PDB file of N, CA and C in Angstrom:
ATOM      1  N   MET A 382      -8.834   0.039  82.945  1.00 86.00           N
ATOM      2  CA  MET A 382      -9.896  -0.920  82.756  1.00 86.00           C
ATOM      3  C   MET A 382     -11.134  -0.195  82.242  1.00 86.00           C
ATOM      4  N   ALA A 383     -11.814  -0.768  81.302  1.00 94.00           N
ATOM      5  CA  ALA A 383     -12.992  -0.157  80.695  1.00 94.00           C
ATOM      6  C   ALA A 383     -14.254  -0.538  81.469  1.00 94.00           C
ATOM      7  N   PHE A 384     -15.216   0.373  81.421  1.00 96.00           N
ATOM      8  CA  PHE A 384     -16.486   0.162  82.094  1.00 96.00           C
ATOM      9  C   PHE A 384     -17.635   0.481  81.146  1.00 96.00           C
ATOM     10  N   PHE A 385     -18.771  -0.191  81.346  1.00 96.00           N
ATOM     11  CA  PHE A 385     -20.007   0.180  80.678  1.00 96.00           C
ATOM     12  C   PHE A 385     -20.696   1.223  81.538  1.00 96.00           C
ATOM     13  N   LYS A 386     -21.101   2.323  80.932  1.00 96.00           N
ATOM     14  CA  LYS A 386     -21.934   3.314  81.606  1.00 96.00           C
ATOM     15  C   LYS A 386     -23.356   3.061  81.120  1.00 96.00           C
ATOM     16  N   ILE A 387     -24.218   2.577  82.017  1.00 97.00           N
ATOM     17  CA  ILE A 387     -25.561   2.157  81.645  1.00 97.00           C
ATOM     18  C   ILE A 387     -26.568   3.097  82.298  1.00 97.00           C
ATOM     19  N   THR A 388     -27.445   3.695  81.477  1.00 96.00           N
ATOM     20  CA  THR A 388     -28.472   4.605  81.962  1.00 96.00           C
ATOM     21  C   THR A 388     -29.832   4.070  81.551  1.00 96.00           C
ATOM     22  N   LEU A 389     -30.742   3.981  82.510  1.00 96.00           N
ATOM     23  CA  LEU A 389     -32.094   3.506  82.232  1.00 96.00           C
ATOM     24  C   LEU A 389     -32.889   4.654  81.623  1.00 96.00           C
ATOM     25  N   ILE A 390     -33.323   4.490  80.371  1.00 96.00           N
ATOM     26  CA  ILE A 390     -34.040   5.531  79.648  1.00 96.00           C
ATOM     27  C   ILE A 390     -35.549   5.317  79.717  1.00 96.00           C
ATOM     28  N   ARG A 391     -35.998   4.093  79.540  1.00 96.00           N
ATOM     29  CA  ARG A 391     -37.430   3.798  79.547  1.00 96.00           C
ATOM     30  C   ARG A 391     -37.785   2.963  80.760  1.00 96.00           C
ATOM     31  N   SER A 392     -38.990   3.157  81.251  1.00 94.00           N
ATOM     32  CA  SER A 392     -39.454   2.455  82.434  1.00 94.00           C
ATOM     33  C   SER A 392     -39.760   0.992  82.127  1.00 94.00           C
ATOM     34  N   ALA A 393     -39.702   0.159  83.158  1.00 93.00           N
ATOM     35  CA  ALA A 393     -39.982  -1.264  82.996  1.00 93.00           C
ATOM     36  C   ALA A 393     -41.404  -1.610  83.444  1.00 93.00           C
ATOM     37  N   ILE A 394     -42.235  -0.608  83.680  1.00 94.00           N
ATOM     38  CA  ILE A 394     -43.614  -0.864  84.105  1.00 94.00           C
ATOM     39  C   ILE A 394     -44.350  -1.588  82.986  1.00 94.00           C
ATOM     40  N   GLY A 395     -45.017  -2.665  83.337  1.00 95.00           N
ATOM     41  CA  GLY A 395     -45.790  -3.429  82.368  1.00 95.00           C
ATOM     42  C   GLY A 395     -44.992  -4.449  81.592  1.00 95.00           C
ATOM     43  N   LEU A 396     -43.714  -4.548  81.843  1.00 95.00           N
ATOM     44  CA  LEU A 396     -42.886  -5.534  81.155  1.00 95.00           C
ATOM     45  C   LEU A 396     -42.840  -6.825  81.957  1.00 95.00           C
ATOM     46  N   PRO A 397     -42.435  -7.922  81.323  1.00 96.00           N
ATOM     47  CA  PRO A 397     -42.376  -9.198  82.037  1.00 96.00           C
ATOM     48  C   PRO A 397     -41.457  -9.140  83.258  1.00 96.00           C
ATOM     49  N   THR A 398     -41.744  -9.997  84.214  1.00 96.00           N
ATOM     50  CA  THR A 398     -40.969 -10.057  85.448  1.00 96.00           C
ATOM     51  C   THR A 398     -39.508 -10.377  85.160  1.00 96.00           C
ATOM     52  N   ARG A 399     -39.286 -11.177  84.154  1.00 95.00           N
ATOM     53  CA  ARG A 399     -37.913 -11.549  83.798  1.00 95.00           C
ATOM     54  C   ARG A 399     -37.096 -10.320  83.372  1.00 95.00           C
ATOM     55  N   THR A 400     -37.712  -9.441  82.590  1.00 95.00           N
ATOM     56  CA  THR A 400     -37.036  -8.214  82.156  1.00 95.00           C
ATOM     57  C   THR A 400     -36.791  -7.299  83.341  1.00 95.00           C
ATOM     58  N   GLN A 401     -37.765  -7.188  84.227  1.00 96.00           N
ATOM     59  CA  GLN A 401     -37.600  -6.368  85.421  1.00 96.00           C
ATOM     60  C   GLN A 401     -36.481  -6.916  86.297  1.00 96.00           C
ATOM     61  N   GLY A 402     -36.344  -8.250  86.331  1.00 96.00           N
ATOM     62  CA  GLY A 402     -35.280  -8.881  87.103  1.00 96.00           C
ATOM     63  C   GLY A 402     -33.896  -8.558  86.556  1.00 96.00           C
ATOM     64  N   VAL A 403     -33.778  -8.465  85.231  1.00 96.00           N
ATOM     65  CA  VAL A 403     -32.497  -8.120  84.618  1.00 96.00           C
ATOM     66  C   VAL A 403     -32.103  -6.693  85.010  1.00 96.00           C
ATOM     67  N   LEU A 404     -33.067  -5.774  84.978  1.00 96.00           N
ATOM     68  CA  LEU A 404     -32.782  -4.394  85.378  1.00 96.00           C
ATOM     69  C   LEU A 404     -32.380  -4.325  86.848  1.00 96.00           C
ATOM     70  N   LYS A 405     -33.046  -5.111  87.667  1.00 96.00           N
ATOM     71  CA  LYS A 405     -32.713  -5.149  89.094  1.00 96.00           C
ATOM     72  C   LYS A 405     -31.299  -5.700  89.296  1.00 96.00           C
ATOM     73  N   ALA A 406     -30.935  -6.719  88.523  1.00 96.00           N
ATOM     74  CA  ALA A 406     -29.593  -7.296  88.628  1.00 96.00           C
ATOM     75  C   ALA A 406     -28.516  -6.303  88.190  1.00 96.00           C
ATOM     76  N   LEU A 407     -28.854  -5.445  87.239  1.00 96.00           N
ATOM     77  CA  LEU A 407     -27.906  -4.419  86.804  1.00 96.00           C
ATOM     78  C   LEU A 407     -27.818  -3.268  87.797  1.00 96.00           C
ATOM     79  N   GLY A 408     -28.796  -3.177  88.704  1.00 95.00           N
ATOM     80  CA  GLY A 408     -28.786  -2.109  89.703  1.00 95.00           C
ATOM     81  C   GLY A 408     -29.541  -0.871  89.263  1.00 95.00           C
ATOM     82  N   LEU A 409     -30.412  -1.033  88.272  1.00 95.00           N
ATOM     83  CA  LEU A 409     -31.195   0.098  87.767  1.00 95.00           C
ATOM     84  C   LEU A 409     -32.597   0.046  88.357  1.00 95.00           C
ATOM     85  N   ARG A 410     -32.956   1.074  89.107  1.00 94.00           N
ATOM     86  CA  ARG A 410     -34.273   1.112  89.744  1.00 94.00           C
ATOM     87  C   ARG A 410     -35.183   2.168  89.146  1.00 94.00           C
ATOM     88  N   LYS A 411     -34.647   3.376  88.959  1.00 94.00           N
ATOM     89  CA  LYS A 411     -35.451   4.496  88.488  1.00 94.00           C
ATOM     90  C   LYS A 411     -34.964   4.967  87.124  1.00 94.00           C
ATOM     91  N   ARG A 412     -35.858   5.634  86.401  1.00 95.00           N
ATOM     92  CA  ARG A 412     -35.470   6.206  85.118  1.00 95.00           C
ATOM     93  C   ARG A 412     -34.356   7.224  85.319  1.00 95.00           C
ATOM     94  N   MET A 413     -33.489   7.313  84.343  1.00 93.00           N
ATOM     95  CA  MET A 413     -32.339   8.222  84.317  1.00 93.00           C
ATOM     96  C   MET A 413     -31.287   7.881  85.373  1.00 93.00           C
ATOM     97  N   ALA A 414     -31.388   6.730  85.990  1.00 93.00           N
ATOM     98  CA  ALA A 414     -30.355   6.261  86.915  1.00 93.00           C
ATOM     99  C   ALA A 414     -29.186   5.717  86.086  1.00 93.00           C
ATOM    100  N   THR A 415     -27.986   5.950  86.557  1.00 94.00           N
ATOM    101  CA  THR A 415     -26.784   5.516  85.840  1.00 94.00           C
ATOM    102  C   THR A 415     -25.938   4.642  86.739  1.00 94.00           C
ATOM    103  N   VAL A 416     -25.466   3.519  86.186  1.00 95.00           N
ATOM    104  CA  VAL A 416     -24.572   2.626  86.917  1.00 95.00           C
ATOM    105  C   VAL A 416     -23.377   2.310  86.024  1.00 95.00           C
ATOM    106  N   PHE A 417     -22.303   1.877  86.652  1.00 96.00           N
ATOM    107  CA  PHE A 417     -21.086   1.490  85.936  1.00 96.00           C
ATOM    108  C   PHE A 417     -20.786   0.027  86.251  1.00 96.00           C
ATOM    109  N   HIS A 418     -20.510  -0.743  85.214  1.00 96.00           N
ATOM    110  CA  HIS A 418     -20.136  -2.150  85.371  1.00 96.00           C
ATOM    111  C   HIS A 418     -18.903  -2.416  84.515  1.00 96.00           C
ATOM    112  N   PRO A 419     -18.000  -3.288  84.974  1.00 96.00           N
ATOM    113  CA  PRO A 419     -16.832  -3.613  84.151  1.00 96.00           C
ATOM    114  C   PRO A 419     -17.256  -4.329  82.867  1.00 96.00           C
ATOM    115  N   VAL A 420     -16.467  -4.143  81.832  1.00 96.00           N
ATOM    116  CA  VAL A 420     -16.767  -4.767  80.544  1.00 96.00           C
ATOM    117  C   VAL A 420     -16.442  -6.248  80.636  1.00 96.00           C
ATOM    118  N   ASN A 421     -17.476  -7.064  80.540  1.00 95.00           N
ATOM    119  CA  ASN A 421     -17.297  -8.510  80.446  1.00 95.00           C
ATOM    120  C   ASN A 421     -18.516  -9.117  79.765  1.00 95.00           C
ATOM    121  N   GLN A 422     -18.454 -10.388  79.453  1.00 96.00           N
ATOM    122  CA  GLN A 422     -19.520 -11.039  78.688  1.00 96.00           C
ATOM    123  C   GLN A 422     -20.822 -11.139  79.475  1.00 96.00           C
ATOM    124  N   ASP A 423     -20.745 -11.335  80.777  1.00 95.00           N
ATOM    125  CA  ASP A 423     -21.954 -11.466  81.582  1.00 95.00           C
ATOM    126  C   ASP A 423     -22.784 -10.189  81.547  1.00 95.00           C
ATOM    127  N   VAL A 424     -22.134  -9.076  81.765  1.00 95.00           N
ATOM    128  CA  VAL A 424     -22.828  -7.785  81.766  1.00 95.00           C
ATOM    129  C   VAL A 424     -23.322  -7.462  80.356  1.00 95.00           C
ATOM    130  N   ALA A 425     -22.532  -7.787  79.338  1.00 95.00           N
ATOM    131  CA  ALA A 425     -22.939  -7.526  77.958  1.00 95.00           C
ATOM    132  C   ALA A 425     -24.206  -8.317  77.614  1.00 95.00           C
ATOM    133  N   GLY A 426     -24.311  -9.528  78.108  1.00 96.00           N
ATOM    134  CA  GLY A 426     -25.513 -10.327  77.876  1.00 96.00           C
ATOM    135  C   GLY A 426     -26.734  -9.733  78.555  1.00 96.00           C
ATOM    136  N   GLN A 427     -26.558  -9.216  79.773  1.00 96.00           N
ATOM    137  CA  GLN A 427     -27.664  -8.575  80.469  1.00 96.00           C
ATOM    138  C   GLN A 427     -28.100  -7.312  79.734  1.00 96.00           C
ATOM    139  N   ILE A 428     -27.148  -6.546  79.258  1.00 96.00           N
ATOM    140  CA  ILE A 428     -27.477  -5.323  78.513  1.00 96.00           C
ATOM    141  C   ILE A 428     -28.234  -5.682  77.236  1.00 96.00           C
ATOM    142  N   PHE A 429     -27.825  -6.752  76.582  1.00 96.00           N
ATOM    143  CA  PHE A 429     -28.475  -7.162  75.342  1.00 96.00           C
ATOM    144  C   PHE A 429     -29.943  -7.523  75.575  1.00 96.00           C
ATOM    145  N   LYS A 430     -30.258  -8.064  76.753  1.00 96.00           N
ATOM    146  CA  LYS A 430     -31.636  -8.434  77.081  1.00 96.00           C
ATOM    147  C   LYS A 430     -32.541  -7.221  77.233  1.00 96.00           C
ATOM    148  N   VAL A 431     -31.976  -6.085  77.652  1.00 96.00           N
ATOM    149  CA  VAL A 431     -32.788  -4.884  77.890  1.00 96.00           C
ATOM    150  C   VAL A 431     -32.316  -3.714  77.020  1.00 96.00           C
ATOM    151  N   LYS A 432     -31.806  -4.007  75.837  1.00 95.00           N
ATOM    152  CA  LYS A 432     -31.197  -2.974  74.994  1.00 95.00           C
ATOM    153  C   LYS A 432     -32.172  -1.883  74.582  1.00 95.00           C
ATOM    154  N   GLU A 433     -33.483  -2.163  74.554  1.00 95.00           N
ATOM    155  CA  GLU A 433     -34.467  -1.160  74.172  1.00 95.00           C
ATOM    156  C   GLU A 433     -34.731  -0.163  75.291  1.00 95.00           C
ATOM    157  N   LEU A 434     -34.343  -0.499  76.511  1.00 96.00           N
ATOM    158  CA  LEU A 434     -34.663   0.324  77.669  1.00 96.00           C
ATOM    159  C   LEU A 434     -33.500   1.172  78.158  1.00 96.00           C
ATOM    160  N   VAL A 435     -32.287   0.856  77.734  1.00 97.00           N
ATOM    161  CA  VAL A 435     -31.108   1.505  78.305  1.00 97.00           C
ATOM    162  C   VAL A 435     -30.264   2.183  77.229  1.00 97.00           C
ATOM    163  N   ALA A 436     -29.456   3.136  77.679  1.00 97.00           N
ATOM    164  CA  ALA A 436     -28.435   3.753  76.833  1.00 97.00           C
ATOM    165  C   ALA A 436     -27.089   3.314  77.398  1.00 97.00           C
ATOM    166  N   VAL A 437     -26.207   2.845  76.532  1.00 97.00           N
ATOM    167  CA  VAL A 437     -24.931   2.283  76.977  1.00 97.00           C
ATOM    168  C   VAL A 437     -23.790   2.993  76.263  1.00 97.00           C
ATOM    169  N   SER A 438     -22.758   3.305  77.026  1.00 95.00           N
ATOM    170  CA  SER A 438     -21.523   3.807  76.440  1.00 95.00           C
ATOM    171  C   SER A 438     -20.366   3.189  77.205  1.00 95.00           C
ATOM    172  N   GLU A 439     -19.224   3.143  76.556  1.00 95.00           N
ATOM    173  CA  GLU A 439     -18.032   2.571  77.187  1.00 95.00           C
ATOM    174  C   GLU A 439     -17.123   3.710  77.619  1.00 95.00           C
ATOM    175  N   VAL A 440     -16.745   3.695  78.900  1.00 94.00           N
ATOM    176  CA  VAL A 440     -15.885   4.745  79.449  1.00 94.00           C
ATOM    177  C   VAL A 440     -14.655   4.094  80.070  1.00 94.00           C
ATOM    178  N   GLU A 441     -13.620   4.884  80.242  1.00 94.00           N
ATOM    179  CA  GLU A 441     -12.372   4.368  80.796  1.00 94.00           C
ATOM    180  C   GLU A 441     -12.401   4.265  82.315  1.00 94.00           C
ATOM    181  N   GLU A 442     -13.185   5.135  82.952  1.00 92.00           N
ATOM    182  CA  GLU A 442     -13.155   5.204  84.408  1.00 92.00           C
ATOM    183  C   GLU A 442     -14.573   5.325  84.945  1.00 92.00           C
ATOM    184  N   ALA A 443     -14.881   4.573  86.001  1.00 93.00           N
ATOM    185  CA  ALA A 443     -16.191   4.662  86.637  1.00 93.00           C
ATOM    186  C   ALA A 443     -16.219   5.879  87.555  1.00 93.00           C
ATOM    187  N   LEU A 444     -17.311   6.620  87.507  1.00 92.00           N
ATOM    188  CA  LEU A 444     -17.459   7.802  88.352  1.00 92.00           C
ATOM    189  C   LEU A 444     -18.218   7.452  89.615  1.00 92.00           C
ATOM    190  N   SER A 445     -17.903   8.156  90.694  1.00 91.00           N
ATOM    191  CA  SER A 445     -18.631   7.941  91.943  1.00 91.00           C
ATOM    192  C   SER A 445     -19.959   8.684  91.876  1.00 91.00           C
ATOM    193  N   LYS A 446     -20.801   8.449  92.869  1.00 89.00           N
ATOM    194  CA  LYS A 446     -22.102   9.103  92.921  1.00 89.00           C
ATOM    195  C   LYS A 446     -21.944  10.617  93.025  1.00 89.00           C
ATOM    196  N   ALA A 447     -20.991  11.082  93.814  1.00 93.00           N
ATOM    197  CA  ALA A 447     -20.755  12.523  93.973  1.00 93.00           C
ATOM    198  C   ALA A 447     -20.249  13.151  92.673  1.00 93.00           C
ATOM    199  N   GLU A 448     -19.385  12.442  91.954  1.00 92.00           N
ATOM    200  CA  GLU A 448     -18.881  12.956  90.689  1.00 92.00           C
ATOM    201  C   GLU A 448     -19.993  13.053  89.639  1.00 92.00           C
ATOM    202  N   MET A 449     -20.892  12.061  89.620  1.00 89.00           N
ATOM    203  CA  MET A 449     -22.032  12.109  88.706  1.00 89.00           C
ATOM    204  C   MET A 449     -22.946  13.280  89.047  1.00 89.00           C
ATOM    205  N   HIS A 450     -23.129  13.541  90.325  1.00 89.00           N
ATOM    206  CA  HIS A 450     -23.967  14.659  90.760  1.00 89.00           C
ATOM    207  C   HIS A 450     -23.379  15.986  90.281  1.00 89.00           C
ATOM    208  N   GLN A 451     -22.065  16.140  90.389  1.00 90.00           N
ATOM    209  CA  GLN A 451     -21.413  17.365  89.942  1.00 90.00           C
ATOM    210  C   GLN A 451     -21.538  17.549  88.426  1.00 90.00           C
ATOM    211  N   LEU A 452     -21.471  16.465  87.674  1.00 86.00           N
ATOM    212  CA  LEU A 452     -21.611  16.553  86.221  1.00 86.00           C
ATOM    213  C   LEU A 452     -23.014  16.980  85.810  1.00 86.00           C
ATOM    214  N   ARG A 453     -24.014  16.525  86.546  1.00 85.00           N
ATOM    215  CA  ARG A 453     -25.400  16.837  86.208  1.00 85.00           C
ATOM    216  C   ARG A 453     -25.861  18.179  86.759  1.00 85.00           C
ATOM    217  N   LYS A 454     -25.092  18.768  87.659  1.00 86.00           N
ATOM    218  CA  LYS A 454     -25.479  20.028  88.269  1.00 86.00           C
ATOM    219  C   LYS A 454     -25.449  21.130  87.213  1.00 86.00           C
ATOM    220  N   PRO A 455     -26.543  21.875  87.045  1.00 82.00           N
ATOM    221  CA  PRO A 455     -26.571  22.894  85.996  1.00 82.00           C
ATOM    222  C   PRO A 455     -25.727  24.114  86.356  1.00 82.00           C
ATOM    223  N   ASP A 456     -25.346  24.854  85.336  1.00 82.00           N
ATOM    224  CA  ASP A 456     -24.612  26.095  85.505  1.00 82.00           C
ATOM    225  C   ASP A 456     -25.554  27.128  86.136  1.00 82.00           C
ATOM    226  N   PRO A 457     -25.124  27.870  87.159  1.00 80.00           N
ATOM    227  CA  PRO A 457     -26.033  28.802  87.818  1.00 80.00           C
ATOM    228  C   PRO A 457     -26.455  29.962  86.925  1.00 80.00           C
ATOM    229  N   GLY A 458     -25.712  30.248  85.872  1.00 83.00           N
ATOM    230  CA  GLY A 458     -26.073  31.325  84.972  1.00 83.00           C
ATOM    231  C   GLY A 458     -25.447  32.650  85.355  1.00 83.00           C
ATOM    232  N   TYR A 459     -24.884  32.731  86.547  1.00 81.00           N
ATOM    233  CA  TYR A 459     -24.230  33.960  86.981  1.00 81.00           C
ATOM    234  C   TYR A 459     -23.147  33.593  87.981  1.00 81.00           C
ATOM    235  N   TYR A 460     -22.211  34.493  88.177  1.00 80.00           N
ATOM    236  CA  TYR A 460     -21.128  34.283  89.133  1.00 80.00           C
ATOM    237  C   TYR A 460     -20.930  35.558  89.949  1.00 80.00           C
ATOM    238  N   ILE A 461     -20.720  35.433  91.227  1.00 78.00           N
ATOM    239  CA  ILE A 461     -20.461  36.564  92.106  1.00 78.00           C
ATOM    240  C   ILE A 461     -18.949  36.687  92.246  1.00 78.00           C
ATOM    241  N   GLU A 462     -18.391  37.752  91.662  1.00 83.00           N
ATOM    242  CA  GLU A 462     -16.934  37.926  91.712  1.00 83.00           C
ATOM    243  C   GLU A 462     -16.504  38.537  93.035  1.00 83.00           C
ATOM    244  N   ASN A 463     -17.094  39.662  93.401  1.00 86.00           N
ATOM    245  CA  ASN A 463     -16.786  40.324  94.657  1.00 86.00           C
ATOM    246  C   ASN A 463     -18.096  40.690  95.346  1.00 86.00           C
ATOM    247  N   PRO A 464     -18.393  40.083  96.477  1.00 82.00           N
ATOM    248  CA  PRO A 464     -19.641  40.434  97.161  1.00 82.00           C
ATOM    249  C   PRO A 464     -19.593  41.868  97.679  1.00 82.00           C
ATOM    250  N   VAL A 465     -20.741  42.494  97.734  1.00 85.00           N
ATOM    251  CA  VAL A 465     -20.838  43.860  98.215  1.00 85.00           C
ATOM    252  C   VAL A 465     -20.753  43.864  99.736  1.00 85.00           C
ATOM    253  N   PRO A 466     -19.827  44.635 100.322  1.00 86.00           N
ATOM    254  CA  PRO A 466     -19.746  44.674 101.788  1.00 86.00           C
ATOM    255  C   PRO A 466     -20.976  45.387 102.370  1.00 86.00           C
ATOM    256  N   ARG A 467     -21.482  44.867 103.460  1.00 84.00           N
ATOM    257  CA  ARG A 467     -22.669  45.440 104.096  1.00 84.00           C
ATOM    258  C   ARG A 467     -22.399  45.794 105.517  1.00 84.00           C
TER     259      ARG A 467
END
């Protein structure tokens, strides 16, 4: 089953209450927040209402919050192969 991956890029501060309500219905509260919704006409209509504020892509599988955290976690830049005994 396909899902929309929706990320809020721009803030809704100063926008009409109706637009803020659409973002709330999608589950987007803060900038750079990402949610997954199944592909259907209702969600597509909501996305169309706020298309200037969000980035949308279609993915095959919805990720959990922990999986999204692991994807966003930066590379440490170094790896400890064998710790020095003390």
